[in-house]
mmCIF file of C-alpha atoms in Angstrom:
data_model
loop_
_atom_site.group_PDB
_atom_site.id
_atom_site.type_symbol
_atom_site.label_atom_id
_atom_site.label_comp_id
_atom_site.label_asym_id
_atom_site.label_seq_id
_atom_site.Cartn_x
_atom_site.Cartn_y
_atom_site.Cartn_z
ATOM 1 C CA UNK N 1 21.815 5.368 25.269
ATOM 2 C CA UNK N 2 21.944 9.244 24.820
ATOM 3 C CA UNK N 3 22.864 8.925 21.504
ATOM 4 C CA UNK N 4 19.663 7.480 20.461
ATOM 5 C CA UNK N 5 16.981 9.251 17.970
ATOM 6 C CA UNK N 6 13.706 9.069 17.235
ATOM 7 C CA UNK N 7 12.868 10.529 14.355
ATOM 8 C CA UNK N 8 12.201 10.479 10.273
ATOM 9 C CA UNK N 9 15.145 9.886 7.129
ATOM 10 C CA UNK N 10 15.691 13.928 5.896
ATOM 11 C CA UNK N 11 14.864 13.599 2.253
ATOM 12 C CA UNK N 12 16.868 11.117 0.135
ATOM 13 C CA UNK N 13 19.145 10.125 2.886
ATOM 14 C CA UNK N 14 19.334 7.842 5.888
ATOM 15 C CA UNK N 15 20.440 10.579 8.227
ATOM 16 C CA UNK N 16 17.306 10.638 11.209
ATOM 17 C CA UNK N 17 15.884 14.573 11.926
ATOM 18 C CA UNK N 18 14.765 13.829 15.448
ATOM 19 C CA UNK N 19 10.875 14.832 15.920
ATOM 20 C CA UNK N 20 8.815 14.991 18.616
ATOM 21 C CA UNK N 21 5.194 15.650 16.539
ATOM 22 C CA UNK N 22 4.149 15.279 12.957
ATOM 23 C CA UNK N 23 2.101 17.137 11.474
ATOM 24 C CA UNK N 24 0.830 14.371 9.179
ATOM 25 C CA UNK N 25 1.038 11.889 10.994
ATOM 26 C CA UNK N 26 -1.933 10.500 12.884
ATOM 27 C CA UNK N 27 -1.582 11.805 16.824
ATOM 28 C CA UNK N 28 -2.362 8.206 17.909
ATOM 29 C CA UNK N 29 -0.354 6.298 16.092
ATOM 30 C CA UNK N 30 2.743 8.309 16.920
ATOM 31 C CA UNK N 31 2.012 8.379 20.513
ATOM 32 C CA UNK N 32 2.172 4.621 20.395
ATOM 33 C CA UNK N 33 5.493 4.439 18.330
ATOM 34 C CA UNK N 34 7.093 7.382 20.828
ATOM 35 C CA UNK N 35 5.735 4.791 23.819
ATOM 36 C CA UNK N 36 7.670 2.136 22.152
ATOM 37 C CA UNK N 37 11.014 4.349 21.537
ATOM 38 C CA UNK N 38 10.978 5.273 24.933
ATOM 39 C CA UNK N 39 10.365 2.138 26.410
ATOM 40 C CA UNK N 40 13.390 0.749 24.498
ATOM 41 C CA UNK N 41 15.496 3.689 25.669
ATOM 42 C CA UNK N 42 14.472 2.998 29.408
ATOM 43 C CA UNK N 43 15.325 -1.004 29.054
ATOM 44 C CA UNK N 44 18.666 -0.666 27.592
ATOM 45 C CA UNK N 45 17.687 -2.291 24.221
ATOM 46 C CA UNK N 46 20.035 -1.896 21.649
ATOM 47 C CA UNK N 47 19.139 0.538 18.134
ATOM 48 C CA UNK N 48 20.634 -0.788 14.750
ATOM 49 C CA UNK N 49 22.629 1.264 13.523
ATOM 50 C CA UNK N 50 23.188 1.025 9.673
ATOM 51 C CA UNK N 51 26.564 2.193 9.566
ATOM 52 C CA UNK N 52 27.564 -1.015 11.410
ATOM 53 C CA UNK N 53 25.022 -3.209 10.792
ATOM 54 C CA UNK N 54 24.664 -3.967 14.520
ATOM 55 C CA UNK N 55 21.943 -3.361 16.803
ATOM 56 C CA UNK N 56 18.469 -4.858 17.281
ATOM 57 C CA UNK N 57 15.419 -2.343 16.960
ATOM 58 C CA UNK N 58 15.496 -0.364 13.408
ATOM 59 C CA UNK N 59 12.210 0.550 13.264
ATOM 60 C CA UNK N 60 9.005 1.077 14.749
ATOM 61 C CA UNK N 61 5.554 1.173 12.141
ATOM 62 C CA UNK N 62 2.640 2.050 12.849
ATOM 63 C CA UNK N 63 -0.753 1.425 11.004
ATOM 64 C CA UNK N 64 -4.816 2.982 11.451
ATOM 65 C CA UNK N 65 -7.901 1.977 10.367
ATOM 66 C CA UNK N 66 -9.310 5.596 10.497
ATOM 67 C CA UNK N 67 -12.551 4.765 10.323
ATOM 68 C CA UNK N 68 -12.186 1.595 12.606
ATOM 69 C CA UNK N 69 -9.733 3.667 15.252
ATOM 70 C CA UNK N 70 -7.358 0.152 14.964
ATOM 71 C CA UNK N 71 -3.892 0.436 15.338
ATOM 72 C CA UNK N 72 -0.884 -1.938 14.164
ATOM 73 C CA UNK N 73 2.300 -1.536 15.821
ATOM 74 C CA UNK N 74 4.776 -3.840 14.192
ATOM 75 C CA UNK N 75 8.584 -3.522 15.602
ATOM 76 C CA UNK N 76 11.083 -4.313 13.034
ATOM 77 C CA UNK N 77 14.188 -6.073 15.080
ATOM 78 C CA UNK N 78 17.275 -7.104 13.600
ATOM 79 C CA UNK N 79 17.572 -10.703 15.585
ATOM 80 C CA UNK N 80 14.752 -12.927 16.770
ATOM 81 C CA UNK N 81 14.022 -11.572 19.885
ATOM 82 C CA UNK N 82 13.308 -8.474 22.217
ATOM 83 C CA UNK N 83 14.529 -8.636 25.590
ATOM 84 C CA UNK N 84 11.554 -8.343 27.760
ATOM 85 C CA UNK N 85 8.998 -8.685 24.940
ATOM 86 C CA UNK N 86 6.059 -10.380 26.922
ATOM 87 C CA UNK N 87 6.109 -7.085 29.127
ATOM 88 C CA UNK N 88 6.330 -5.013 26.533
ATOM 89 C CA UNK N 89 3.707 -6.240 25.010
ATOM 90 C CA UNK N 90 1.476 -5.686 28.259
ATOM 91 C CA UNK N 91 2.636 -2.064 28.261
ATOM 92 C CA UNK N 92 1.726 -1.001 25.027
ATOM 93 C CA UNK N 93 -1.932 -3.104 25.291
ATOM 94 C CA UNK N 94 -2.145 -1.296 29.063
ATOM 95 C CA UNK N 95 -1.642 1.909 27.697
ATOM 96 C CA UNK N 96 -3.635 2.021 24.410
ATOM 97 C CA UNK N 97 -6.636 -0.086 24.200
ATOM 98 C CA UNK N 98 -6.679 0.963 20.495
ATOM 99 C CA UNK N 99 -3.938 -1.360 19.550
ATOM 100 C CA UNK N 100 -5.333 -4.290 18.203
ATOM 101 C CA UNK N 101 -2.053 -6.380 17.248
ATOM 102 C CA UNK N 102 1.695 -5.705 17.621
ATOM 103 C CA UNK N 103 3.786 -7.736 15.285
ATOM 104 C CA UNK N 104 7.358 -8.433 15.523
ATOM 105 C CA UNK N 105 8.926 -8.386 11.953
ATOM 106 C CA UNK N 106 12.216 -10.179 11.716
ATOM 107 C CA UNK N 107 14.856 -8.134 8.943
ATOM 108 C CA UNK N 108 18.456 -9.017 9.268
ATOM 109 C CA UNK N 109 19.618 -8.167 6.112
ATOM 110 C CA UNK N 110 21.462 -5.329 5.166
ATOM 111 C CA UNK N 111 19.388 -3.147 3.425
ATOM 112 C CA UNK N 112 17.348 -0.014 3.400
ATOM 113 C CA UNK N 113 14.295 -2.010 3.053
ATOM 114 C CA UNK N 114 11.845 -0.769 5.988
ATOM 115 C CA UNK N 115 10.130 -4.697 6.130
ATOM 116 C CA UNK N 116 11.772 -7.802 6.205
ATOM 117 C CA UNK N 117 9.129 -10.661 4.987
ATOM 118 C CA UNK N 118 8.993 -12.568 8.408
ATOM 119 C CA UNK N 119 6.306 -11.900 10.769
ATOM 120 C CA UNK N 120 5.248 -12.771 14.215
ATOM 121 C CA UNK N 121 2.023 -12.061 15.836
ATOM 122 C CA UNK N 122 2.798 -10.880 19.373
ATOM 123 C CA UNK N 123 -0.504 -10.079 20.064
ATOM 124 C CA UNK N 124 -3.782 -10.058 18.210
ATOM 125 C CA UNK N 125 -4.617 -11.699 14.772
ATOM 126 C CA UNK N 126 -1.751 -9.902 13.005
ATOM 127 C CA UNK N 127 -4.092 -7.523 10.867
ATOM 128 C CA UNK N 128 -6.328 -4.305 11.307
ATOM 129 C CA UNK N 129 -9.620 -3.689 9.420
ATOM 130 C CA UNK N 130 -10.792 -0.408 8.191
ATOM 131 C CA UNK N 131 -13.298 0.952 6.006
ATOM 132 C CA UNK N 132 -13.155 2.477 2.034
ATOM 133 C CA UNK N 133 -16.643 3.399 1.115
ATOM 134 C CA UNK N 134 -19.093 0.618 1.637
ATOM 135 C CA UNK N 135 -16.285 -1.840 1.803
ATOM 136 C CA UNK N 136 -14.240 -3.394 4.977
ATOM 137 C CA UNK N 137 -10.229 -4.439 4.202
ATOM 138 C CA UNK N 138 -8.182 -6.317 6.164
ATOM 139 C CA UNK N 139 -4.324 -4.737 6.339
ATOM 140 C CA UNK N 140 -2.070 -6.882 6.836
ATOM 141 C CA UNK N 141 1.623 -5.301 8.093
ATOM 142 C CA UNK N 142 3.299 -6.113 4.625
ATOM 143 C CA UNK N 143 -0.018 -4.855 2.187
ATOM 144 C CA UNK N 144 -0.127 -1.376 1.152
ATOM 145 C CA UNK N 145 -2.541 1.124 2.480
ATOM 146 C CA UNK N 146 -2.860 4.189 1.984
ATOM 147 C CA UNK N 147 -2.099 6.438 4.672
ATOM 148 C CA UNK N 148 -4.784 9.156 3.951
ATOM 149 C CA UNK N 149 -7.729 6.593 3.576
ATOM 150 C CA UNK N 150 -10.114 9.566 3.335
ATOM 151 C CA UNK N 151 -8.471 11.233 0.368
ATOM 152 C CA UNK N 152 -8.017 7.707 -0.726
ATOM 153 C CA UNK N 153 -11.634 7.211 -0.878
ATOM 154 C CA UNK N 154 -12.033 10.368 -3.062
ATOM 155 C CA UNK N 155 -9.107 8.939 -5.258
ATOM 156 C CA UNK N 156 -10.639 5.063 -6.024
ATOM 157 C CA UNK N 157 -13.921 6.654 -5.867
ATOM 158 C CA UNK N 158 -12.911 9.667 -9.175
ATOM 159 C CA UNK N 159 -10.693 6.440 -10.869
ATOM 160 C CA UNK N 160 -14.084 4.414 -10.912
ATOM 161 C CA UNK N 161 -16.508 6.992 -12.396
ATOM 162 C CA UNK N 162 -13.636 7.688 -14.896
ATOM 163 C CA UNK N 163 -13.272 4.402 -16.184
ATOM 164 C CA UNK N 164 -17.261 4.027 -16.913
ATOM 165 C CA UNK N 165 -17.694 0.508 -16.817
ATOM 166 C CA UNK N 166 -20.577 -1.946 -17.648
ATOM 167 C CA UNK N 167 -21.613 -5.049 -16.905
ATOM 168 C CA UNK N 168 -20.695 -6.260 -20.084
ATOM 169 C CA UNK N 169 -16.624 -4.701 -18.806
ATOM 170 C CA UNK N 170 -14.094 -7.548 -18.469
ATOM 171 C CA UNK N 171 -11.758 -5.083 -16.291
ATOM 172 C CA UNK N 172 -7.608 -5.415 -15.105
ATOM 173 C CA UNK N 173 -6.674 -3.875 -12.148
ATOM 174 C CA UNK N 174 -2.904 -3.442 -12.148
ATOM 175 C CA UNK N 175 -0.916 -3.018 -9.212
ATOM 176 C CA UNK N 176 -3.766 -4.001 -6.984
ATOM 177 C CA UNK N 177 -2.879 -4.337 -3.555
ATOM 178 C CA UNK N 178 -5.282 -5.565 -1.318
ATOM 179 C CA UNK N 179 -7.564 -5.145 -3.965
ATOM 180 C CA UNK N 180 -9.175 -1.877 -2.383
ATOM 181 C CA UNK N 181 -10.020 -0.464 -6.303
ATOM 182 C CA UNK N 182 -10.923 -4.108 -7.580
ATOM 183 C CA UNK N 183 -13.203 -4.116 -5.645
ATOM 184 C CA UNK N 184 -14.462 -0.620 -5.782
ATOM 185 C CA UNK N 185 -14.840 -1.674 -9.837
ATOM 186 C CA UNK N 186 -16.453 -4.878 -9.067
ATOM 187 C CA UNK N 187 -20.286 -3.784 -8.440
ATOM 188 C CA UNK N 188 -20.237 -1.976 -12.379
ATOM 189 C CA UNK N 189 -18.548 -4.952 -13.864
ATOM 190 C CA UNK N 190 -18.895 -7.987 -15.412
ATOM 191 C CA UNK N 191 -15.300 -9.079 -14.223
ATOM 192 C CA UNK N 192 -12.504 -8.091 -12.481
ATOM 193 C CA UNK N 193 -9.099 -9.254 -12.622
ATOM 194 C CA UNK N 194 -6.119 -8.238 -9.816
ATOM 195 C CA UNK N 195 -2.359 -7.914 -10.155
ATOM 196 C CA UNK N 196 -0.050 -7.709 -7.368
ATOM 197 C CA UNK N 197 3.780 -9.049 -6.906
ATOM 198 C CA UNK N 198 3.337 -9.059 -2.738
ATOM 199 C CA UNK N 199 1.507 -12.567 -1.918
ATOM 200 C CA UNK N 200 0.476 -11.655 1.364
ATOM 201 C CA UNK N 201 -1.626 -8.458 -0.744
ATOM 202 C CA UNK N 202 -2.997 -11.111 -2.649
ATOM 203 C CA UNK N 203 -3.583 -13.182 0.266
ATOM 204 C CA UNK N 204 -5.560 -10.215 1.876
ATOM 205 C CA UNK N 205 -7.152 -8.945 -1.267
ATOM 206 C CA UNK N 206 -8.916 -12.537 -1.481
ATOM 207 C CA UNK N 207 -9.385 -12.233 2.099
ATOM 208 C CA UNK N 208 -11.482 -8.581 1.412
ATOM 209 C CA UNK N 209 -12.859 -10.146 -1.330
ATOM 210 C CA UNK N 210 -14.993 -12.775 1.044
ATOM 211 C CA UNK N 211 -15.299 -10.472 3.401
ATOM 212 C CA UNK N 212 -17.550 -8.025 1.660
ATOM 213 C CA UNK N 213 -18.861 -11.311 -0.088
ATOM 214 C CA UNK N 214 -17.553 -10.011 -3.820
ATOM 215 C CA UNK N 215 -17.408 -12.774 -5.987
ATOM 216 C CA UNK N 216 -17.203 -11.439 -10.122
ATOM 217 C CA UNK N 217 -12.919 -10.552 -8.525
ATOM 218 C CA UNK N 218 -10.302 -12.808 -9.189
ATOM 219 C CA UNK N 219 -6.977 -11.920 -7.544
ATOM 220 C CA UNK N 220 -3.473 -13.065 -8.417
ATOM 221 C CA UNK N 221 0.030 -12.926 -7.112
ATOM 222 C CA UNK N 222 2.995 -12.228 -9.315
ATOM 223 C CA UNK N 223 5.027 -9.449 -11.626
ATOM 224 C CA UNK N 224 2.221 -7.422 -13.556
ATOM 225 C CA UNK N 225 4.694 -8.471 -16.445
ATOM 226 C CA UNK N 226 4.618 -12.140 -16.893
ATOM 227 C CA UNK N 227 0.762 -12.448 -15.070
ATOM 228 C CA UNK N 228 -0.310 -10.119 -17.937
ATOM 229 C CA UNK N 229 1.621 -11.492 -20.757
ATOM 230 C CA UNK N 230 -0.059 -14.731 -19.043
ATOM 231 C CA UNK N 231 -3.925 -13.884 -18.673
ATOM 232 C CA UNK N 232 -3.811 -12.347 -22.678
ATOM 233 C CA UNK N 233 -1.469 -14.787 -24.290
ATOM 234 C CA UNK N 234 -2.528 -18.421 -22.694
ATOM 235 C CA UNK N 235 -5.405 -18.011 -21.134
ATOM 236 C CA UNK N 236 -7.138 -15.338 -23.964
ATOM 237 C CA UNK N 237 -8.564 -13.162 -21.364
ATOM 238 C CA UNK N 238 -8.982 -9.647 -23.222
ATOM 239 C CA UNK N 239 -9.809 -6.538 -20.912
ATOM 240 C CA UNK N 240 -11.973 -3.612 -21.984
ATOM 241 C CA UNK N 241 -10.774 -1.300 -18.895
ATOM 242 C CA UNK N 242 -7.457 -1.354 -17.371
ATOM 243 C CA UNK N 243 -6.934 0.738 -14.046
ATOM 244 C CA UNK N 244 -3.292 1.056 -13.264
ATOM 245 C CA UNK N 245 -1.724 2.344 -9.796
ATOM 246 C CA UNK N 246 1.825 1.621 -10.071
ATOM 247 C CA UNK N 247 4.567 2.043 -7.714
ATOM 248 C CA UNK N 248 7.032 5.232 -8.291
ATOM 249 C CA UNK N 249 9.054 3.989 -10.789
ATOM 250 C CA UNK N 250 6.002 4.026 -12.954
ATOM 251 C CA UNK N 251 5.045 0.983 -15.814
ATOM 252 C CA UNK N 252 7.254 -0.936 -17.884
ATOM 253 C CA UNK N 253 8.421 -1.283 -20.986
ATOM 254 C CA UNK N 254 6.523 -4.958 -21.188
ATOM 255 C CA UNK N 255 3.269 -3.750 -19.715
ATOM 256 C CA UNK N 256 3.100 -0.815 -22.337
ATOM 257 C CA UNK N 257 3.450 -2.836 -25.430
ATOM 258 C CA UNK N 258 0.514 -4.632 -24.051
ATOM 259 C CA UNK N 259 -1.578 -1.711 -23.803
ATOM 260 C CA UNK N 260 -0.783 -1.033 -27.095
ATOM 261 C CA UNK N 261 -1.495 -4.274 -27.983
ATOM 262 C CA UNK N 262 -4.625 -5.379 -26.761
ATOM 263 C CA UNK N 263 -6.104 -1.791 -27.097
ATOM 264 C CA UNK N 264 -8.638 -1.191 -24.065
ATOM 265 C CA UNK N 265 -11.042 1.217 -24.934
ATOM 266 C CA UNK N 266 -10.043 3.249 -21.524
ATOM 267 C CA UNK N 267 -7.005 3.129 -18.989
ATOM 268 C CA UNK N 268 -7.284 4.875 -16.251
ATOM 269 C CA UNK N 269 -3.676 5.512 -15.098
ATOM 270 C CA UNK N 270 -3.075 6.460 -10.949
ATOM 271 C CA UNK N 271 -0.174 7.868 -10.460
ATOM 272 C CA UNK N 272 2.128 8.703 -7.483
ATOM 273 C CA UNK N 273 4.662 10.268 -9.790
ATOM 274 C CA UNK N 274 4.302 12.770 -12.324
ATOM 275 C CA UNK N 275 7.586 12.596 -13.856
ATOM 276 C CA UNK N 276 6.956 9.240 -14.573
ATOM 277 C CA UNK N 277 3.458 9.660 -15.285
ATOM 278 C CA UNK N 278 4.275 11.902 -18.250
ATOM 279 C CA UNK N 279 7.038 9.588 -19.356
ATOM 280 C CA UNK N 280 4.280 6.430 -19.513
ATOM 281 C CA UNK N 281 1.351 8.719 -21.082
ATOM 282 C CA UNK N 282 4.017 9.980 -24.125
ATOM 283 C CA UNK N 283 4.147 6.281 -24.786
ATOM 284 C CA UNK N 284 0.499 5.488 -24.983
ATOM 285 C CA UNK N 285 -0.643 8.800 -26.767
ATOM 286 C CA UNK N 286 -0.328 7.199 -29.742
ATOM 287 C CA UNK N 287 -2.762 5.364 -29.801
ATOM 288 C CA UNK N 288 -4.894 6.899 -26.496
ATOM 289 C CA UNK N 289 -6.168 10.492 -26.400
ATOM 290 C CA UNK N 290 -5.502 12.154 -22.789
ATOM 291 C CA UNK N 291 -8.783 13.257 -21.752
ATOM 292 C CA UNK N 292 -8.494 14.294 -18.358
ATOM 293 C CA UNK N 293 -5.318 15.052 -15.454
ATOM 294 C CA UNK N 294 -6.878 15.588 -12.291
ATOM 295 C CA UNK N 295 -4.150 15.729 -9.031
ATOM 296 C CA UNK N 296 -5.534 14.590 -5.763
ATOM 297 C CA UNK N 297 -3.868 16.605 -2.610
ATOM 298 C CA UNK N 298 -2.576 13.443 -0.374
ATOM 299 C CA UNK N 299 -0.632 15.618 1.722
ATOM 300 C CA UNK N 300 -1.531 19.259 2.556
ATOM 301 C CA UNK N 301 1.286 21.672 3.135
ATOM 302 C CA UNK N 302 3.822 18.902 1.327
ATOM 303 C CA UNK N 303 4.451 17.933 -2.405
ATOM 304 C CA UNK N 304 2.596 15.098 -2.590
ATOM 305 C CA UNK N 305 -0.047 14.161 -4.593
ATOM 306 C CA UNK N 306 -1.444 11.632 -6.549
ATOM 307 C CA UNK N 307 -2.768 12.015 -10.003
ATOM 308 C CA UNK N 308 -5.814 10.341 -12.159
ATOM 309 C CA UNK N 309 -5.211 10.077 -15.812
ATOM 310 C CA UNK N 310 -8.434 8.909 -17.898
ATOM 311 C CA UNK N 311 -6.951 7.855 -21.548
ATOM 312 C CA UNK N 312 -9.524 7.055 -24.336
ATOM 313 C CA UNK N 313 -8.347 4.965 -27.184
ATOM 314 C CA UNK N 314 -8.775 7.274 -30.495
ATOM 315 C CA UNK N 315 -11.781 6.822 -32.762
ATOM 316 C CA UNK N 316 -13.598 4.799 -29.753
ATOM 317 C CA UNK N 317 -15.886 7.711 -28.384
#
């Protein structure tokens, strides 16, 4: 087993720089995923190695709640089972008493794709709460979280006060995830409508939305394409606000014309991706005035940061 790594991809390849501490990465969390690594290492259990396609562990993920201090551990395997699971299961829960479910998640196919969509609840309920604000969110190991939750905050919490909504709003949140910025929306508005492709977001967005007993939200699962095309074309539902978040590759085509089409008098546009970002705004300016580009630091001492784009549609304030 000597030729096994722990580690992190080096940029834009699949080639693993072995590490032994990250410097963004929460201490915690990666002294439970170095536990893991090593207790695979010491029980002879095979590594997958992509090359080949053979092997059984590819990765190990972690998850906080920061303000909550619980921790996900979900082992990706590429098979059905890990050889002495039961006990290692009783070493991680020995060792950190902060781990409040480990998840085996089953992903034999071959692909670079970190999550496969099978998941089995070794121990615990399968999720981790945390706190965003005044609100509590389930996270669920295939939902989206952000892994800065207090820059996050700062993020949903400058999106909100730039979009300026009533109680008269009838609001689209785009991209939604587990509904963290719906919901964040939902105490100024009349409505608020969620979009997400990944059910089990959707499933856990619904989830938050009981939870912190929010009721004007309405979530649903699906492509932001056809859910949008339809909410406005079938079902008539016009929004005055849209908040988008989208994933790197930006918005589409589809979802643009719509924004031209239906006109909101604001978008606020979240953005992971600047090149894309500025690609998707030269579309809208048309018709939207840019007033504001504010970057959010998600990172320190790395590249990455998140923007907040407040667009005003021209000759509407």
């Amino acid at each position: 087993m000597e030729n096994q790594l722990y580690g992190v991809f080096a940029n834009r390849t699949h080639e693993i720089i072995p590490i032994h501490t990250c410097l963004i990465q929460n201490q915690k969390t990666e002294e439970v995923a170095k536990f893991v690594f090593e207790y695979i290492v010491k029980n002879n259990i095979s590594v997958y190695d992509e090359k080949t396609g053979k092997g059984l562990v590819r990765h190990i993920v972690t998850k906080i709640g920061i303000k909550t201090k619980q921790i996900m551990c979900i082992i990706v395997i590429n098979g059905k089972e890990i050889p002495k699971e039961k006990d290692l299961v009783k070493q991680i829960t020995t060792h950190f008493s902060e781990v409040k479910t480990i998840v085996k998640n089953i992903n034999t196919k071959n692909t670079n794709v970190i999550l496969g969509q099978e998941n089995i609840n070794l121990y615990g309920d399968g999720y981790i709460e945390d706190k965003l604000g005044e609100y509590t969110f389930k996270i669920s190991p295939l939902s989206f979280y952000q892994v800065n939750p207090l820059q996050a905050e700062r993020l949903y919490k400058m999106g909100v006060e730039a979009a300026e909504i009533t109680k008269e709003d009838i609001v689209f949140d785009l991209y939604c995830g587990i509904g963290t910025i719906s919901l964040f929306m939902s105490q100024y508005a009349k409505k608020v409508y969620g979009i997400e492709i990944v059910e089990e977001a959707v499933k856990m967005a619904n989830e938050n939305a009981q939870l912190n007993r929010v009721d004007n939200v309405e979530f649903i699962a699906g492509d932001v394409e056809q859910i949008l095309d339809e909410l406005l074309q079938k079902q008539k539902v016009v929004p005055d606000i849209v908040m988008v978040d989208p994933p790197r590759k930006g918005l589409d085509n589809r979802t643009i014309e719509n924004l031209l089409m239906i006109k909101p008098k604001r978008c606020i546009y979240i953005s992971c991706n600047p090149a894309t970002l500025v690609r998707d705004l030269a579309k809208l300016e048309e018709l939207y005035e840019v007033k504001s580009i504010q970057p959010v630091d998600m990172f320190p001492y790395t590249n990455s940061c998140e923007v907040v784009s407040v667009l005003q549609l021209k000759n509407d304030g």
